[in-house]
Short mmCIF file of C-alpha atoms in Angstrom, two decimals:
data_model
loop_
_atom_site.label_atom_id
_atom_site.label_comp_id
_atom_site.label_asym_id
_atom_site.label_seq_id
_atom_site.Cartn_x
_atom_site.Cartn_y
_atom_site.Cartn_z
CA MET O 222 0.00 0.00 0.00
CA MET O 223 1.36 3.39 -1.01
CA LYS O 224 2.49 5.62 1.85
CA LEU O 225 1.84 9.34 1.88
CA VAL O 226 2.57 12.21 4.23
CA VAL O 227 0.06 15.05 4.51
CA LEU O 228 1.13 18.62 5.32
CA ILE O 229 -1.46 20.94 6.85
CA SER O 230 -1.66 24.34 8.51
CA GLY O 231 -5.22 24.54 9.79
CA ARG O 232 -8.45 22.67 10.37
CA GLY O 233 -7.70 19.82 7.98
CA SER O 234 -10.91 19.73 5.92
CA ASN O 235 -9.13 18.26 2.91
CA LEU O 236 -7.41 15.79 5.24
CA GLN O 237 -10.87 14.78 6.44
CA ALA O 238 -12.00 14.28 2.84
CA ILE O 239 -8.95 12.12 2.10
CA LEU O 240 -9.60 10.00 5.20
CA ASP O 241 -13.31 9.65 4.43
CA ALA O 242 -12.54 8.48 0.88
CA GLN O 243 -10.91 5.32 2.27
CA LEU O 244 -8.21 5.36 -0.39
CA PRO O 245 -5.84 2.44 -1.01
CA VAL O 246 -3.06 4.33 0.76
CA GLU O 247 -1.44 4.51 4.16
CA ILE O 248 -1.24 7.99 5.65
CA ALA O 249 2.09 7.58 7.40
CA ALA O 250 2.03 10.98 9.12
CA VAL O 251 0.34 14.36 9.25
CA ILE O 252 2.67 17.30 9.81
CA SER O 253 1.80 20.94 10.49
CA ASN O 254 3.91 24.06 10.64
CA ARG O 255 1.43 25.36 13.23
CA PRO O 256 1.31 23.52 16.58
CA ASP O 257 -2.30 24.61 17.17
CA ALA O 258 -3.62 23.27 13.84
CA ALA O 259 -6.92 21.48 14.48
CA GLY O 260 -6.11 18.94 11.79
CA LEU O 261 -3.47 17.42 14.06
CA ASP O 262 -6.19 16.37 16.50
CA LEU O 263 -8.14 14.89 13.60
CA ALA O 264 -5.14 12.76 12.66
CA ARG O 265 -4.52 11.65 16.23
CA ALA O 266 -8.17 10.60 16.57
CA ARG O 267 -7.58 8.26 13.61
CA GLY O 268 -4.39 6.86 15.13
CA ILE O 269 -2.15 8.63 12.61
CA PRO O 270 1.17 10.07 13.80
CA ALA O 271 0.67 13.84 14.02
CA LEU O 272 3.62 16.17 14.39
CA ALA O 273 4.08 19.92 14.66
CA LEU O 274 7.19 21.55 13.27
CA ASP O 275 6.89 25.23 14.12
CA HIS O 276 8.51 27.30 11.35
CA LYS O 277 8.90 30.19 13.80
CA GLN O 278 11.56 28.22 15.64
CA TYR O 279 13.92 28.24 12.65
CA ALA O 280 16.23 31.04 11.62
CA SER O 281 15.56 30.75 7.89
CA ARG O 282 13.23 29.19 5.37
CA GLU O 283 16.03 26.91 4.23
CA ALA O 284 16.66 25.67 7.78
CA PHE O 285 12.98 24.91 8.27
CA ASP O 286 12.66 23.19 4.90
CA ASN O 287 15.68 21.01 5.63
CA ALA O 288 14.25 20.04 9.00
CA LEU O 289 10.90 19.27 7.38
CA ILE O 290 12.56 17.07 4.77
CA GLY O 291 14.28 15.18 7.55
CA VAL O 292 11.00 14.50 9.33
CA ILE O 293 9.11 13.54 6.17
CA ASP O 294 11.80 11.21 4.89
CA ARG O 295 11.71 9.18 8.10
CA TYR O 296 8.36 7.88 6.85
CA GLN O 297 9.63 7.13 3.30
CA PRO O 298 6.47 8.33 1.54
CA GLU O 299 5.86 7.82 -2.17
CA LEU O 300 3.71 10.98 -2.19
CA VAL O 301 3.65 14.20 -0.16
CA VAL O 302 0.29 15.98 -0.15
CA LEU O 303 -0.22 19.66 0.66
CA ALA O 304 -3.69 19.93 2.16
CA GLY O 305 -4.22 23.51 3.22
CA TYR O 306 -0.52 23.98 3.88
CA LEU O 307 -0.13 27.76 4.02
CA ARG O 308 3.60 28.17 3.79
CA ILE O 309 5.72 28.67 0.69
CA LEU O 310 8.24 25.88 0.25
CA GLY O 311 11.70 26.61 -1.08
CA ASP O 312 13.08 25.36 -4.36
CA SER O 313 15.30 22.73 -2.77
CA PHE O 314 12.34 21.23 -0.91
CA VAL O 315 10.20 21.17 -4.04
CA MET O 316 12.92 19.58 -6.14
CA HIS O 317 13.60 16.97 -3.46
CA TYR O 318 10.04 15.70 -3.98
CA ALA O 319 9.73 16.49 -7.69
CA GLY O 320 6.95 14.47 -9.31
CA ARG O 321 5.61 13.30 -5.95
CA LEU O 322 4.53 16.57 -4.31
CA MET O 323 0.85 17.40 -4.86
CA ASN O 324 -1.16 20.52 -4.01
CA ILE O 325 -4.71 21.76 -4.36
CA HIS O 326 -5.35 25.43 -5.11
CA PRO O 327 -8.74 27.20 -4.88
CA SER O 328 -8.92 28.51 -8.43
CA LEU O 329 -8.77 27.28 -11.98
CA LEU O 330 -5.06 27.78 -12.51
CA PRO O 331 -3.37 29.56 -14.13
CA SER O 332 -6.04 32.09 -13.15
CA PHE O 333 -5.79 33.62 -9.68
CA PRO O 334 -2.62 32.17 -8.17
CA GLY O 335 -1.82 33.27 -4.64
CA LEU O 336 -4.27 34.40 -1.96
CA ASP O 337 -7.84 35.77 -1.87
CA THR O 338 -8.79 33.80 -4.96
CA HIS O 339 -12.56 33.96 -4.42
CA ALA O 340 -12.74 37.71 -3.86
CA ARG O 341 -10.52 38.26 -6.89
CA ALA O 342 -12.68 35.99 -9.04
CA LEU O 343 -15.77 37.95 -8.04
CA ALA O 344 -14.03 41.26 -8.70
CA GLU O 345 -13.14 40.09 -12.21
CA GLY O 346 -16.70 38.99 -12.89
CA VAL O 347 -15.83 35.45 -13.94
CA LYS O 348 -18.76 33.08 -14.46
CA ILE O 349 -16.85 29.86 -13.72
CA HIS O 350 -14.52 29.33 -10.78
CA GLY O 351 -13.14 26.19 -9.18
CA CYS O 352 -10.07 24.37 -7.94
CA THR O 353 -6.95 22.73 -9.35
CA VAL O 354 -4.93 19.73 -8.23
CA HIS O 355 -1.38 19.96 -9.55
CA PHE O 356 2.14 18.73 -9.06
CA VAL O 357 4.21 21.37 -7.30
CA THR O 358 7.09 23.15 -9.03
CA PRO O 359 9.31 25.96 -7.72
CA MET O 360 6.99 28.57 -9.28
CA LEU O 361 4.21 29.46 -6.83
CA ASP O 362 0.83 27.87 -7.66
CA HIS O 363 2.22 26.50 -10.86
CA GLY O 364 2.98 23.04 -12.12
CA PRO O 365 1.50 20.19 -14.17
CA ILE O 366 -2.27 20.16 -13.74
CA ILE O 367 -3.72 16.81 -12.72
CA VAL O 368 -7.42 17.63 -12.51
CA GLN O 369 -9.68 20.64 -12.17
CA ALA O 370 -13.24 20.99 -10.92
CA ALA O 371 -15.43 23.86 -12.06
CA VAL O 372 -18.27 25.52 -10.15
CA PRO O 373 -20.61 28.27 -11.32
CA VAL O 374 -20.40 31.78 -9.93
CA HIS O 375 -23.82 33.10 -8.92
CA SER O 376 -24.82 36.76 -9.14
CA ASN O 377 -25.46 36.94 -5.41
CA ASP O 378 -22.25 35.18 -4.37
CA THR O 379 -19.95 36.54 -1.71
CA ALA O 380 -16.38 35.42 -1.26
CA ALA O 381 -17.59 33.18 1.58
CA THR O 382 -20.39 31.47 -0.37
CA LEU O 383 -18.15 30.95 -3.38
CA ALA O 384 -15.39 29.59 -1.15
CA ALA O 385 -17.80 27.04 0.33
CA ARG O 386 -18.82 25.81 -3.12
CA VAL O 387 -15.20 25.51 -4.23
CA LEU O 388 -14.26 23.70 -1.02
CA ALA O 389 -16.92 21.08 -1.70
CA ALA O 390 -15.34 20.56 -5.11
CA GLU O 391 -11.90 20.25 -3.53
CA HIS O 392 -13.15 17.48 -1.29
CA CYS O 393 -14.32 15.56 -4.37
CA VAL O 394 -11.30 15.88 -6.65
CA TYR O 395 -8.34 15.74 -4.28
CA PRO O 396 -9.01 12.15 -3.15
CA LYS O 397 -9.50 11.18 -6.81
CA ALA O 398 -6.11 12.60 -7.78
CA ILE O 399 -4.39 10.81 -4.90
CA ALA O 400 -6.07 7.53 -5.84
CA TRP O 401 -4.93 7.90 -9.46
CA PHE O 402 -1.37 8.47 -8.28
CA ALA O 403 -1.53 5.42 -6.01
CA GLN O 404 -2.84 3.33 -8.91
CA GLY O 405 0.00 4.46 -11.16
CA ARG O 406 -2.45 6.04 -13.60
CA LEU O 407 -0.93 9.53 -13.79
CA LEU O 408 1.56 10.06 -16.59
CA LEU O 409 3.67 13.22 -16.41
CA LEU O 410 4.62 14.19 -19.96
CA ASP O 411 7.78 15.95 -21.11
CA ASN O 412 5.69 18.98 -22.11
CA GLY O 413 4.55 19.46 -18.51
CA GLN O 414 1.06 18.08 -18.98
CA VAL O 415 -0.46 15.17 -17.10
CA ASN O 416 -2.40 12.38 -18.77
CA LEU O 417 -4.59 9.81 -17.08
CA ARG O 418 -4.30 6.16 -18.06
CA ASP O 419 -7.65 4.40 -18.23
CA ASP O 420 -8.23 0.77 -17.27
CA SER O 421 -7.14 -0.44 -20.70
CA GLY O 422 -3.79 1.30 -20.38
CA SER O 423 -4.54 3.96 -23.00
CA GLU O 424 -4.14 7.61 -22.14
CA GLN O 425 -6.47 10.56 -22.03
CA THR O 426 -5.90 14.20 -21.22
CA LEU O 427 -8.02 15.20 -18.25
CA PHE O 428 -9.18 18.79 -18.23
CA ILE O 429 -12.27 19.37 -16.12
CA SER O 430 -13.59 16.71 -13.79
CA GLY O 431 -17.10 18.03 -13.85
CA SER O 432 -19.16 20.75 -12.27
CA LEU O 433 -21.03 21.11 -9.02
CA PRO O 434 -24.17 23.16 -8.39
#
């Protein structure tokens, strides 16, 4: 069974979705850069090792990243999953896990990288918003796209209501992407795109997973 390590910073709602999906994986550890992250308690309740590595205790980003690598590698994961991990990781960290570091971002990348994605989407007047699961590269909120889920933007939406709709989509597609990785179905192409092998072994390019009301 494939082992993965999950990095979190907060309540762990995507961690909850991954656990509830009962994937064919072993979550070897959950690690947070914030000792008070509620998601750590969620992991402990499931009997999963839960560790806090407070970035404030390190003199530099590089020192923290190196310490984090040391902790993660003790578990020898095939995949590292960023699930609401709200800290930028340095290039050396990203390259250490190249091709096996996955993130979910609350927009349809490459639109709206960074923070405040829902308010920015509303300000731009977009009609479709959503989330993106991608492999992480040194460029912030960039990297080969695995799957996206689209949701409509309603005329009466606020940033909060839109965020809730996108979060529901995140909880659907992130476990799917992890399962595909565990099944060896994701093919990272030389051009930076990701194809999905179907059950027959043929490949298809996966753009949008579907839409939610």
